[in-house]
PDB file of C-alpha atoms in Angstrom:
ATOM      1  CA  UNK Z   4     -16.195  50.207  28.343  1.00 50.00           C
ATOM      2  CA  UNK Z   5     -15.715  53.256  26.534  1.00 60.00           C
ATOM      3  CA  UNK Z   6     -17.845  55.005  29.110  1.00 60.00           C
ATOM      4  CA  UNK Z   7     -15.524  53.792  31.744  1.00 56.00           C
ATOM      5  CA  UNK Z   8     -12.543  55.200  29.892  1.00 56.00           C
ATOM      6  CA  UNK Z   9     -14.106  58.317  29.342  1.00 57.00           C
ATOM      7  CA  UNK Z  10     -14.795  58.733  33.065  1.00 55.00           C
ATOM      8  CA  UNK Z  11     -11.294  57.797  33.758  1.00 58.00           C
ATOM      9  CA  UNK Z  12      -9.997  60.490  31.382  1.00 60.00           C
ATOM     10  CA  UNK Z  13     -12.314  63.050  32.758  1.00 59.00           C
ATOM     11  CA  UNK Z  14     -10.939  62.206  36.281  1.00 57.00           C
ATOM     12  CA  UNK Z  15      -7.313  62.580  35.146  1.00 56.00           C
ATOM     13  CA  UNK Z  16      -8.195  65.861  33.439  1.00 50.00           C
ATOM     14  CA  UNK Z  17      -9.757  67.178  36.674  1.00 52.00           C
ATOM     15  CA  UNK Z  18      -6.925  65.958  38.845  1.00 51.00           C
ATOM     16  CA  UNK Z  19      -4.217  67.650  36.523  1.00 53.00           C
ATOM     17  CA  UNK Z  20      -6.240  70.962  36.571  1.00 48.00           C
ATOM     18  CA  UNK Z  21      -6.428  70.748  40.334  1.00 47.00           C
ATOM     19  CA  UNK Z  22      -2.870  70.108  40.875  1.00 44.00           C
ATOM     20  CA  UNK Z  23      -1.774  72.671  38.271  1.00 50.00           C
ATOM     21  CA  UNK Z  24      -4.097  75.171  40.129  1.00 51.00           C
ATOM     22  CA  UNK Z  25      -2.602  74.479  43.447  1.00 46.00           C
ATOM     23  CA  UNK Z  26       0.885  74.746  41.975  1.00 44.00           C
ATOM     24  CA  UNK Z  27       0.304  78.021  40.372  1.00 49.00           C
ATOM     25  CA  UNK Z  28      -1.369  79.251  43.497  1.00 47.00           C
ATOM     26  CA  UNK Z  29       1.668  78.300  45.667  1.00 46.00           C
ATOM     27  CA  UNK Z  30       4.037  79.615  43.067  1.00 41.00           C
ATOM     28  CA  UNK Z  31       2.209  82.925  43.196  1.00 45.00           C
ATOM     29  CA  UNK Z  32       2.400  83.029  47.006  1.00 40.00           C
ATOM     30  CA  UNK Z  33       6.131  82.098  46.863  1.00 45.00           C
ATOM     31  CA  UNK Z  34       6.805  84.949  44.219  1.00 44.00           C
ATOM     32  CA  UNK Z  35       4.897  87.352  46.395  1.00 46.00           C
ATOM     33  CA  UNK Z  36       6.855  86.294  49.465  1.00 54.00           C
ATOM     34  CA  UNK Z  37      10.082  86.697  47.466  1.00 59.00           C
ATOM     35  CA  UNK Z  38       9.133  90.118  46.370  1.00 60.00           C
ATOM     36  CA  UNK Z  39       8.305  91.031  49.995  1.00 88.00           C
ATOM     37  CA  UNK Z  40      11.528  90.018  51.509  1.00 89.00           C
ATOM     38  CA  UNK Z  41      13.441  91.667  48.628  1.00 90.00           C
ATOM     39  CA  UNK Z  42      11.824  95.025  49.546  1.00 92.00           C
ATOM     40  CA  UNK Z  43      12.618  94.227  53.286  1.00 93.00           C
ATOM     41  CA  UNK Z  44      16.351  93.551  52.578  1.00 94.00           C
ATOM     42  CA  UNK Z  45      16.677  96.380  50.315  1.00 94.00           C
ATOM     43  CA  UNK Z  46      15.368  98.880  52.985  1.00 94.00           C
ATOM     44  CA  UNK Z  47      17.516  97.335  55.660  1.00 95.00           C
ATOM     45  CA  UNK Z  48      20.643  97.507  53.440  1.00 95.00           C
ATOM     46  CA  UNK Z  49      20.119 101.259  53.108  1.00 95.00           C
ATOM     47  CA  UNK Z  50      20.672 101.458  57.046  1.00 96.00           C
ATOM     48  CA  UNK Z  51      24.014  99.573  56.827  1.00 96.00           C
ATOM     49  CA  UNK Z  52      27.467 101.446  56.370  1.00 96.00           C
ATOM     50  CA  UNK Z  53      30.933 100.325  55.459  1.00 95.00           C
ATOM     51  CA  UNK Z  54      33.732 101.407  57.626  1.00 94.00           C
ATOM     52  CA  UNK Z  55      37.295 101.883  56.672  1.00 92.00           C
ATOM     53  CA  UNK Z  56      40.133 102.538  59.032  1.00 86.00           C
ATOM     54  CA  UNK Z  57      43.351 101.290  60.485  1.00 79.00           C
ATOM     55  CA  UNK Z  58      44.705  97.784  59.278  1.00 74.00           C
ATOM     56  CA  UNK Z  59      45.871  96.267  56.151  1.00 67.00           C
ATOM     57  CA  UNK Z  60      48.832  94.651  57.582  1.00 67.00           C
ATOM     58  CA  UNK Z  61      49.967  91.692  59.660  1.00 64.00           C
ATOM     59  CA  UNK Z  62      46.421  90.026  59.178  1.00 66.00           C
ATOM     60  CA  UNK Z  63      44.516  93.144  60.384  1.00 78.00           C
ATOM     61  CA  UNK Z  64      41.724  93.892  58.062  1.00 81.00           C
ATOM     62  CA  UNK Z  65      41.189  97.756  57.566  1.00 85.00           C
ATOM     63  CA  UNK Z  66      37.373  97.408  57.367  1.00 90.00           C
ATOM     64  CA  UNK Z  67      34.151  96.568  59.076  1.00 93.00           C
ATOM     65  CA  UNK Z  68      30.579  97.433  58.991  1.00 96.00           C
ATOM     66  CA  UNK Z  69      28.197  99.648  61.106  1.00 96.00           C
ATOM     67  CA  UNK Z  70      24.584 100.343  61.340  1.00 97.00           C
ATOM     68  CA  UNK Z  71      22.789 103.671  61.279  1.00 97.00           C
ATOM     69  CA  UNK Z  72      20.739 104.405  64.381  1.00 95.00           C
ATOM     70  CA  UNK Z  73      19.634 107.993  64.032  1.00 93.00           C
ATOM     71  CA  UNK Z  74      18.741 110.745  61.480  1.00 93.00           C
ATOM     72  CA  UNK Z  75      21.710 112.922  62.586  1.00 94.00           C
ATOM     73  CA  UNK Z  76      24.240 110.363  61.628  1.00 94.00           C
ATOM     74  CA  UNK Z  77      24.954 108.199  64.787  1.00 96.00           C
ATOM     75  CA  UNK Z  78      26.610 104.913  63.783  1.00 96.00           C
ATOM     76  CA  UNK Z  79      26.747 101.879  66.051  1.00 96.00           C
ATOM     77  CA  UNK Z  80      29.570  99.342  65.279  1.00 95.00           C
ATOM     78  CA  UNK Z  81      32.038  96.933  66.865  1.00 93.00           C
ATOM     79  CA  UNK Z  82      34.898  98.362  68.957  1.00 90.00           C
ATOM     80  CA  UNK Z  83      38.094  97.135  67.121  1.00 88.00           C
ATOM     81  CA  UNK Z  84      41.580  98.138  65.780  1.00 85.00           C
ATOM     82  CA  UNK Z  85      39.958  99.660  62.765  1.00 89.00           C
ATOM     83  CA  UNK Z  86      38.670 102.581  64.740  1.00 89.00           C
ATOM     84  CA  UNK Z  87      41.911 103.418  66.331  1.00 84.00           C
ATOM     85  CA  UNK Z  88      42.837 105.611  63.406  1.00 77.00           C
ATOM     86  CA  UNK Z  89      41.594 109.120  63.707  1.00 80.00           C
ATOM     87  CA  UNK Z  90      39.094 110.098  61.229  1.00 82.00           C
ATOM     88  CA  UNK Z  91      37.748 106.658  59.912  1.00 91.00           C
ATOM     89  CA  UNK Z  92      35.804 106.740  56.596  1.00 93.00           C
ATOM     90  CA  UNK Z  93      32.199 105.756  56.794  1.00 95.00           C
ATOM     91  CA  UNK Z  94      30.702 104.900  53.249  1.00 94.00           C
ATOM     92  CA  UNK Z  95      26.696 105.118  53.053  1.00 96.00           C
ATOM     93  CA  UNK Z  96      24.588 102.690  50.826  1.00 94.00           C
ATOM     94  CA  UNK Z  97      24.439 105.438  48.161  1.00 93.00           C
ATOM     95  CA  UNK Z  98      28.292 105.886  48.052  1.00 93.00           C
ATOM     96  CA  UNK Z  99      28.712 109.039  49.839  1.00 95.00           C
ATOM     97  CA  UNK Z 100      31.754 109.158  52.079  1.00 95.00           C
ATOM     98  CA  UNK Z 101      32.017 110.706  55.567  1.00 95.00           C
ATOM     99  CA  UNK Z 102      34.551 111.091  58.228  1.00 94.00           C
ATOM    100  CA  UNK Z 103      33.410 109.227  61.217  1.00 93.00           C
ATOM    101  CA  UNK Z 104      34.242 110.607  64.881  1.00 92.00           C
ATOM    102  CA  UNK Z 105      34.242 107.991  67.620  1.00 91.00           C
ATOM    103  CA  UNK Z 106      32.050 109.492  70.506  1.00 92.00           C
ATOM    104  CA  UNK Z 107      31.978 106.739  72.818  1.00 90.00           C
ATOM    105  CA  UNK Z 108      33.301 103.240  73.448  1.00 89.00           C
ATOM    106  CA  UNK Z 109      32.381 100.485  75.450  1.00 86.00           C
ATOM    107  CA  UNK Z 110      35.113  97.929  75.852  1.00 81.00           C
ATOM    108  CA  UNK Z 111      32.948  95.653  77.942  1.00 80.00           C
ATOM    109  CA  UNK Z 112      30.368  95.296  75.395  1.00 83.00           C
ATOM    110  CA  UNK Z 113      32.930  95.668  72.549  1.00 86.00           C
ATOM    111  CA  UNK Z 114      30.757  98.458  71.035  1.00 91.00           C
ATOM    112  CA  UNK Z 115      31.493 101.818  69.625  1.00 93.00           C
ATOM    113  CA  UNK Z 116      29.262 104.945  68.781  1.00 94.00           C
ATOM    114  CA  UNK Z 117      30.493 106.928  65.764  1.00 95.00           C
ATOM    115  CA  UNK Z 118      29.044 110.255  64.363  1.00 95.00           C
ATOM    116  CA  UNK Z 119      28.870 111.398  60.809  1.00 95.00           C
ATOM    117  CA  UNK Z 120      28.177 115.024  59.672  1.00 94.00           C
ATOM    118  CA  UNK Z 121      25.055 114.333  57.551  1.00 93.00           C
ATOM    119  CA  UNK Z 122      21.249 113.751  57.906  1.00 92.00           C
ATOM    120  CA  UNK Z 123      20.232 110.300  57.174  1.00 93.00           C
ATOM    121  CA  UNK Z 124      16.952 109.438  55.283  1.00 92.00           C
ATOM    122  CA  UNK Z 125      16.610 106.036  56.953  1.00 94.00           C
ATOM    123  CA  UNK Z 126      17.919 104.212  59.925  1.00 95.00           C
ATOM    124  CA  UNK Z 127      17.310 101.560  62.673  1.00 95.00           C
ATOM    125  CA  UNK Z 128      15.202 102.933  65.327  1.00 92.00           C
ATOM    126  CA  UNK Z 129      16.645 101.030  68.380  1.00 90.00           C
ATOM    127  CA  UNK Z 130      13.309 102.232  70.556  1.00 85.00           C
ATOM    128  CA  UNK Z 131      10.685 100.773  68.027  1.00 80.00           C
ATOM    129  CA  UNK Z 132      12.492  98.689  65.363  1.00 74.00           C
ATOM    130  CA  UNK Z 133      14.244  96.029  67.399  1.00 78.00           C
ATOM    131  CA  UNK Z 134      13.007  92.450  67.888  1.00 81.00           C
ATOM    132  CA  UNK Z 135      13.731  89.765  70.548  1.00 81.00           C
ATOM    133  CA  UNK Z 136      14.389  86.693  68.405  1.00 83.00           C
ATOM    134  CA  UNK Z 137      14.232  83.231  69.952  1.00 88.00           C
ATOM    135  CA  UNK Z 138      16.176  80.014  68.713  1.00 91.00           C
ATOM    136  CA  UNK Z 139      14.823  78.802  65.543  1.00 92.00           C
ATOM    137  CA  UNK Z 140      14.009  82.113  64.127  1.00 92.00           C
ATOM    138  CA  UNK Z 141      15.100  82.804  60.485  1.00 94.00           C
ATOM    139  CA  UNK Z 142      17.394  85.988  60.159  1.00 95.00           C
ATOM    140  CA  UNK Z 143      19.360  87.783  57.772  1.00 96.00           C
ATOM    141  CA  UNK Z 144      22.978  89.179  58.359  1.00 96.00           C
ATOM    142  CA  UNK Z 145      23.948  92.259  56.301  1.00 96.00           C
ATOM    143  CA  UNK Z 146      27.544  93.178  56.249  1.00 95.00           C
ATOM    144  CA  UNK Z 147      30.486  94.229  54.154  1.00 92.00           C
ATOM    145  CA  UNK Z 148      31.996  90.713  54.069  1.00 91.00           C
ATOM    146  CA  UNK Z 149      35.826  90.747  52.969  1.00 88.00           C
ATOM    147  CA  UNK Z 150      35.535  94.445  52.351  1.00 84.00           C
ATOM    148  CA  UNK Z 151      33.939  93.959  48.773  1.00 85.00           C
ATOM    149  CA  UNK Z 152      31.842  97.045  48.731  1.00 85.00           C
ATOM    150  CA  UNK Z 153      33.811 100.081  48.516  1.00 83.00           C
ATOM    151  CA  UNK Z 154      31.358 102.565  47.180  1.00 86.00           C
ATOM    152  CA  UNK Z 155      27.787 102.156  46.049  1.00 87.00           C
ATOM    153  CA  UNK Z 156      27.932  98.339  45.792  1.00 90.00           C
ATOM    154  CA  UNK Z 157      25.392  96.748  48.165  1.00 90.00           C
ATOM    155  CA  UNK Z 158      26.421  94.768  51.302  1.00 93.00           C
ATOM    156  CA  UNK Z 159      26.420  91.110  51.483  1.00 94.00           C
ATOM    157  CA  UNK Z 160      23.513  89.165  52.700  1.00 94.00           C
ATOM    158  CA  UNK Z 161      23.609  85.718  54.406  1.00 94.00           C
ATOM    159  CA  UNK Z 162      20.441  84.034  55.584  1.00 94.00           C
ATOM    160  CA  UNK Z 163      20.266  81.246  58.494  1.00 95.00           C
ATOM    161  CA  UNK Z 164      18.727  80.522  61.715  1.00 95.00           C
ATOM    162  CA  UNK Z 165      19.429  81.384  65.368  1.00 95.00           C
ATOM    163  CA  UNK Z 166      20.791  78.284  66.711  1.00 94.00           C
ATOM    164  CA  UNK Z 167      20.763  79.173  70.355  1.00 92.00           C
ATOM    165  CA  UNK Z 168      21.518  81.527  72.980  1.00 91.00           C
ATOM    166  CA  UNK Z 169      24.172  81.603  75.743  1.00 87.00           C
ATOM    167  CA  UNK Z 170      27.383  83.121  76.940  1.00 84.00           C
ATOM    168  CA  UNK Z 171      30.522  83.436  74.845  1.00 77.00           C
ATOM    169  CA  UNK Z 172      33.400  81.026  75.223  1.00 66.00           C
ATOM    170  CA  UNK Z 173      36.519  81.308  73.148  1.00 55.00           C
ATOM    171  CA  UNK Z 174      39.636  83.217  72.479  1.00 56.00           C
ATOM    172  CA  UNK Z 175      40.615  86.252  70.332  1.00 58.00           C
ATOM    173  CA  UNK Z 176      44.369  86.176  70.149  1.00 55.00           C
ATOM    174  CA  UNK Z 177      45.770  85.593  73.520  1.00 53.00           C
ATOM    175  CA  UNK Z 178      42.787  86.813  75.268  1.00 55.00           C
ATOM    176  CA  UNK Z 179      39.362  85.529  75.936  1.00 57.00           C
ATOM    177  CA  UNK Z 180      35.988  87.320  74.891  1.00 59.00           C
ATOM    178  CA  UNK Z 181      35.321  90.674  76.635  1.00 63.00           C
ATOM    179  CA  UNK Z 182      31.569  90.487  76.105  1.00 67.00           C
ATOM    180  CA  UNK Z 183      30.000  89.011  79.185  1.00 70.00           C
ATOM    181  CA  UNK Z 184      26.288  89.092  78.308  1.00 77.00           C
ATOM    182  CA  UNK Z 185      24.047  86.529  76.440  1.00 86.00           C
ATOM    183  CA  UNK Z 186      24.583  86.361  72.652  1.00 91.00           C
ATOM    184  CA  UNK Z 187      22.730  84.825  69.873  1.00 94.00           C
ATOM    185  CA  UNK Z 188      24.473  81.934  68.215  1.00 94.00           C
ATOM    186  CA  UNK Z 189      24.026  81.490  64.409  1.00 95.00           C
ATOM    187  CA  UNK Z 190      23.953  78.335  62.287  1.00 93.00           C
ATOM    188  CA  UNK Z 191      25.710  80.201  59.351  1.00 92.00           C
ATOM    189  CA  UNK Z 192      29.128  81.631  59.035  1.00 90.00           C
ATOM    190  CA  UNK Z 193      29.261  85.357  59.928  1.00 90.00           C
ATOM    191  CA  UNK Z 194      32.957  85.285  61.274  1.00 86.00           C
ATOM    192  CA  UNK Z 195      34.318  86.820  57.900  1.00 89.00           C
ATOM    193  CA  UNK Z 196      36.733  89.726  57.683  1.00 89.00           C
ATOM    194  CA  UNK Z 197      34.683  93.043  57.474  1.00 91.00           C
ATOM    195  CA  UNK Z 198      31.550  91.363  58.921  1.00 93.00           C
ATOM    196  CA  UNK Z 199      31.982  92.686  62.472  1.00 93.00           C
ATOM    197  CA  UNK Z 200      29.273  95.435  63.233  1.00 95.00           C
ATOM    198  CA  UNK Z 201      26.800  94.450  60.676  1.00 96.00           C
ATOM    199  CA  UNK Z 202      23.147  94.120  61.164  1.00 96.00           C
ATOM    200  CA  UNK Z 203      21.253  91.040  61.953  1.00 96.00           C
ATOM    201  CA  UNK Z 204      17.444  91.381  61.118  1.00 96.00           C
ATOM    202  CA  UNK Z 205      14.297  89.189  61.047  1.00 94.00           C
ATOM    203  CA  UNK Z 206      11.972  88.708  58.184  1.00 92.00           C
ATOM    204  CA  UNK Z 207      10.094  91.923  58.911  1.00 92.00           C
ATOM    205  CA  UNK Z 208      13.117  94.131  58.861  1.00 93.00           C
ATOM    206  CA  UNK Z 209      13.481  94.564  62.515  1.00 94.00           C
ATOM    207  CA  UNK Z 210      17.031  94.691  64.081  1.00 95.00           C
ATOM    208  CA  UNK Z 211      17.548  91.556  65.984  1.00 95.00           C
ATOM    209  CA  UNK Z 212      21.275  91.946  66.894  1.00 95.00           C
ATOM    210  CA  UNK Z 213      24.758  93.216  65.743  1.00 96.00           C
ATOM    211  CA  UNK Z 214      27.229  90.690  63.931  1.00 95.00           C
ATOM    212  CA  UNK Z 215      29.972  90.002  66.663  1.00 92.00           C
ATOM    213  CA  UNK Z 216      33.857  90.059  66.107  1.00 89.00           C
ATOM    214  CA  UNK Z 217      35.769  87.115  65.080  1.00 83.00           C
ATOM    215  CA  UNK Z 218      36.044  84.485  67.973  1.00 82.00           C
ATOM    216  CA  UNK Z 219      37.753  81.127  68.064  1.00 75.00           C
ATOM    217  CA  UNK Z 220      36.493  78.312  70.221  1.00 74.00           C
ATOM    218  CA  UNK Z 221      39.454  76.169  71.317  1.00 70.00           C
ATOM    219  CA  UNK Z 222      37.639  73.021  72.439  1.00 72.00           C
ATOM    220  CA  UNK Z 223      35.687  72.534  69.183  1.00 73.00           C
ATOM    221  CA  UNK Z 224      38.462  74.072  67.155  1.00 75.00           C
ATOM    222  CA  UNK Z 225      35.839  76.235  65.068  1.00 80.00           C
ATOM    223  CA  UNK Z 226      35.179  79.905  64.836  1.00 85.00           C
ATOM    224  CA  UNK Z 227      31.979  81.214  66.930  1.00 88.00           C
ATOM    225  CA  UNK Z 228      29.166  82.825  64.701  1.00 91.00           C
ATOM    226  CA  UNK Z 229      27.326  85.043  66.916  1.00 93.00           C
ATOM    227  CA  UNK Z 230      25.710  88.348  67.338  1.00 94.00           C
ATOM    228  CA  UNK Z 231      25.094  90.659  70.236  1.00 93.00           C
ATOM    229  CA  UNK Z 232      21.199  91.016  70.911  1.00 93.00           C
ATOM    230  CA  UNK Z 233      19.494  94.400  70.014  1.00 93.00           C
ATOM    231  CA  UNK Z 234      18.268  94.603  73.540  1.00 91.00           C
ATOM    232  CA  UNK Z 235      22.056  95.065  74.649  1.00 90.00           C
ATOM    233  CA  UNK Z 236      22.574  97.655  71.909  1.00 92.00           C
ATOM    234  CA  UNK Z 237      19.512  99.324  73.073  1.00 91.00           C
ATOM    235  CA  UNK Z 238      20.424  99.473  76.708  1.00 89.00           C
ATOM    236  CA  UNK Z 239      23.974 100.912  76.121  1.00 89.00           C
ATOM    237  CA  UNK Z 240      22.563 103.541  73.889  1.00 88.00           C
ATOM    238  CA  UNK Z 241      20.089 104.754  76.356  1.00 86.00           C
ATOM    239  CA  UNK Z 242      22.749 104.739  78.759  1.00 85.00           C
ATOM    240  CA  UNK Z 243      25.145 106.874  76.703  1.00 82.00           C
ATOM    241  CA  UNK Z 244      22.174 109.243  76.138  1.00 76.00           C
ATOM    242  CA  UNK Z 245      21.444 109.577  79.706  1.00 78.00           C
ATOM    243  CA  UNK Z 246      25.049 110.153  80.568  1.00 73.00           C
ATOM    244  CA  UNK Z 247      25.119 113.060  78.043  1.00 67.00           C
ATOM    245  CA  UNK Z 248      22.039 114.474  79.507  1.00 63.00           C
ATOM    246  CA  UNK Z 249      23.598 114.507  82.821  1.00 66.00           C
ATOM    247  CA  UNK Z 250      26.885 115.963  81.663  1.00 64.00           C
ATOM    248  CA  UNK Z 251      25.037 118.895  79.978  1.00 62.00           C
ATOM    249  CA  UNK Z 252      22.834 119.663  82.912  1.00 57.00           C
ATOM    250  CA  UNK Z 253      23.937 122.275  85.280  1.00 55.00           C
ATOM    251  CA  UNK Z 254      25.604 121.087  88.551  1.00 52.00           C
ATOM    252  CA  UNK Z 255      23.866 121.921  91.963  1.00 47.00           C
ATOM    253  CA  UNK Z 256      25.595 124.844  93.917  1.00 43.00           C
ATOM    254  CA  UNK Z 257      27.994 123.216  96.476  1.00 42.00           C
ATOM    255  CA  UNK Z 258      28.121 119.805  94.940  1.00 41.00           C
ATOM    256  CA  UNK Z 259      31.672 118.481  94.033  1.00 36.00           C
ATOM    257  CA  UNK Z 260      32.694 116.832  90.619  1.00 36.00           C
ATOM    258  CA  UNK Z 261      35.272 114.781  92.181  1.00 35.00           C
ATOM    259  CA  UNK Z 262      35.538 112.840  95.507  1.00 38.00           C
ATOM    260  CA  UNK Z 263      37.020 114.690  98.256  1.00 38.00           C
ATOM    261  CA  UNK Z 264      36.620 118.083  96.700  1.00 36.00           C
ATOM    262  CA  UNK Z 265      33.322 119.217  98.575  1.00 38.00           C
ATOM    263  CA  UNK Z 266      33.428 122.974  99.178  1.00 40.00           C
ATOM    264  CA  UNK Z 267      36.532 123.553  96.902  1.00 40.00           C
ATOM    265  CA  UNK Z 268      36.579 125.609  93.885  1.00 40.00           C
ATOM    266  CA  UNK Z 269      35.706 124.003  90.550  1.00 39.00           C
ATOM    267  CA  UNK Z 270      36.391 126.801  88.288  1.00 45.00           C
ATOM    268  CA  UNK Z 271      39.464 125.023  86.905  1.00 46.00           C
ATOM    269  CA  UNK Z 272      38.773 123.548  83.448  1.00 48.00           C
ATOM    270  CA  UNK Z 273      40.214 120.417  84.620  1.00 46.00           C
ATOM    271  CA  UNK Z 274      37.770 120.060  87.331  1.00 42.00           C
ATOM    272  CA  UNK Z 275      34.768 121.560  85.461  1.00 44.00           C
ATOM    273  CA  UNK Z 276      35.038 118.838  83.097  1.00 47.00           C
ATOM    274  CA  UNK Z 277      36.035 116.059  85.184  1.00 51.00           C
ATOM    275  CA  UNK Z 278      39.117 113.708  84.840  1.00 53.00           C
ATOM    276  CA  UNK Z 279      39.207 111.313  81.819  1.00 58.00           C
ATOM    277  CA  UNK Z 280      41.525 108.250  81.142  1.00 60.00           C
ATOM    278  CA  UNK Z 281      43.236 110.455  78.347  1.00 60.00           C
ATOM    279  CA  UNK Z 282      44.004 113.201  80.960  1.00 57.00           C
ATOM    280  CA  UNK Z 283      45.579 110.586  83.143  1.00 58.00           C
ATOM    281  CA  UNK Z 284      47.746 109.152  80.189  1.00 61.00           C
ATOM    282  CA  UNK Z 285      45.635 105.963  79.888  1.00 66.00           C
ATOM    283  CA  UNK Z 286      44.627 104.845  76.463  1.00 64.00           C
ATOM    284  CA  UNK Z 287      42.917 101.504  75.411  1.00 61.00           C
ATOM    285  CA  UNK Z 288      44.759  99.342  73.098  1.00 62.00           C
ATOM    286  CA  UNK Z 289      42.030  96.991  71.352  1.00 57.00           C
ATOM    287  CA  UNK Z 290      44.280  94.445  69.874  1.00 56.00           C
ATOM    288  CA  UNK Z 291      47.935  93.903  70.218  1.00 57.00           C
ATOM    289  CA  UNK Z 292      49.571  92.861  66.974  1.00 55.00           C
ATOM    290  CA  UNK Z 293      51.179  89.459  67.387  1.00 53.00           C
ATOM    291  CA  UNK Z 294      55.047  89.327  67.497  1.00 48.00           C
ATOM    292  CA  UNK Z 295      55.097  93.029  67.733  1.00 49.00           C
ATOM    293  CA  UNK Z 296      56.104  94.549  70.991  1.00 49.00           C
ATOM    294  CA  UNK Z 297      54.195  97.403  72.481  1.00 54.00           C
ATOM    295  CA  UNK Z 298      55.993 100.849  72.440  1.00 52.00           C
ATOM    296  CA  UNK Z 299      55.664 104.447  73.390  1.00 54.00           C
ATOM    297  CA  UNK Z 300      54.580 106.376  70.262  1.00 57.00           C
ATOM    298  CA  UNK Z 301      54.212 109.848  72.121  1.00 58.00           C
ATOM    299  CA  UNK Z 302      54.306 111.245  75.542  1.00 62.00           C
ATOM    300  CA  UNK Z 303      51.661 114.155  76.104  1.00 61.00           C
ATOM    301  CA  UNK Z 304      52.980 116.923  78.276  1.00 59.00           C
TER     302      UNK Z 304
END
């Protein structure tokens, strides 16, 4: 009987040691994974900027988020009322502040490209550091939610899953969504003031998309949490880059810049640079404030 008890006790001790070893091994793996993702998130947060501009009244938030996409200070963000104010403030992760100049705007994609006068140490490379995520993928959203970070404070980080893909349906004020492409729907709340333009990354730190602007779905009566896929960001940036190259390349002799101007002189500065919406007196208003009529602020001569 004593022999049986000893064998039983030895078996229990062996089982305890086995379970403890497995637990410790799993705990070590879990810790290693936590340390790894912490490094990834820290590196990604350094590529995210805070943007402060127009707003601060009638429910319009004066801040949003952007992502660095080049060494020479190009910032990709959401096109919104915040950027209407000339010379928006762009705050880097280390707290340095720069004046951002809006270089390009795509109202159809609701994207804007800004430029700050500095050389960046780290950025998202749209050519090599993007990923095409599928539904079910764990992702992290990095953004300046509620404008909490105003200096060296880190941006907020949210974790969730890509719930699906599809076209946008909803309303923003009295208008529907402008973006017509496929978006990534998220299972966590990213529709917060200041979050638009934030980075959506996977567990390896690759850019998956950009956090979209607030959008309300009338049928379900909920806010839509979504991101614009990285492939759409990449395609537009390449389009802008090609357009700039074509604009700076010399025009072939005899070719006209404007339709119907073949064979006519293009020495006029207006014709040499082409007509722009600004020259025609056309300006884009990204959002009309409710209960405030539109008005003429200034007429250019």
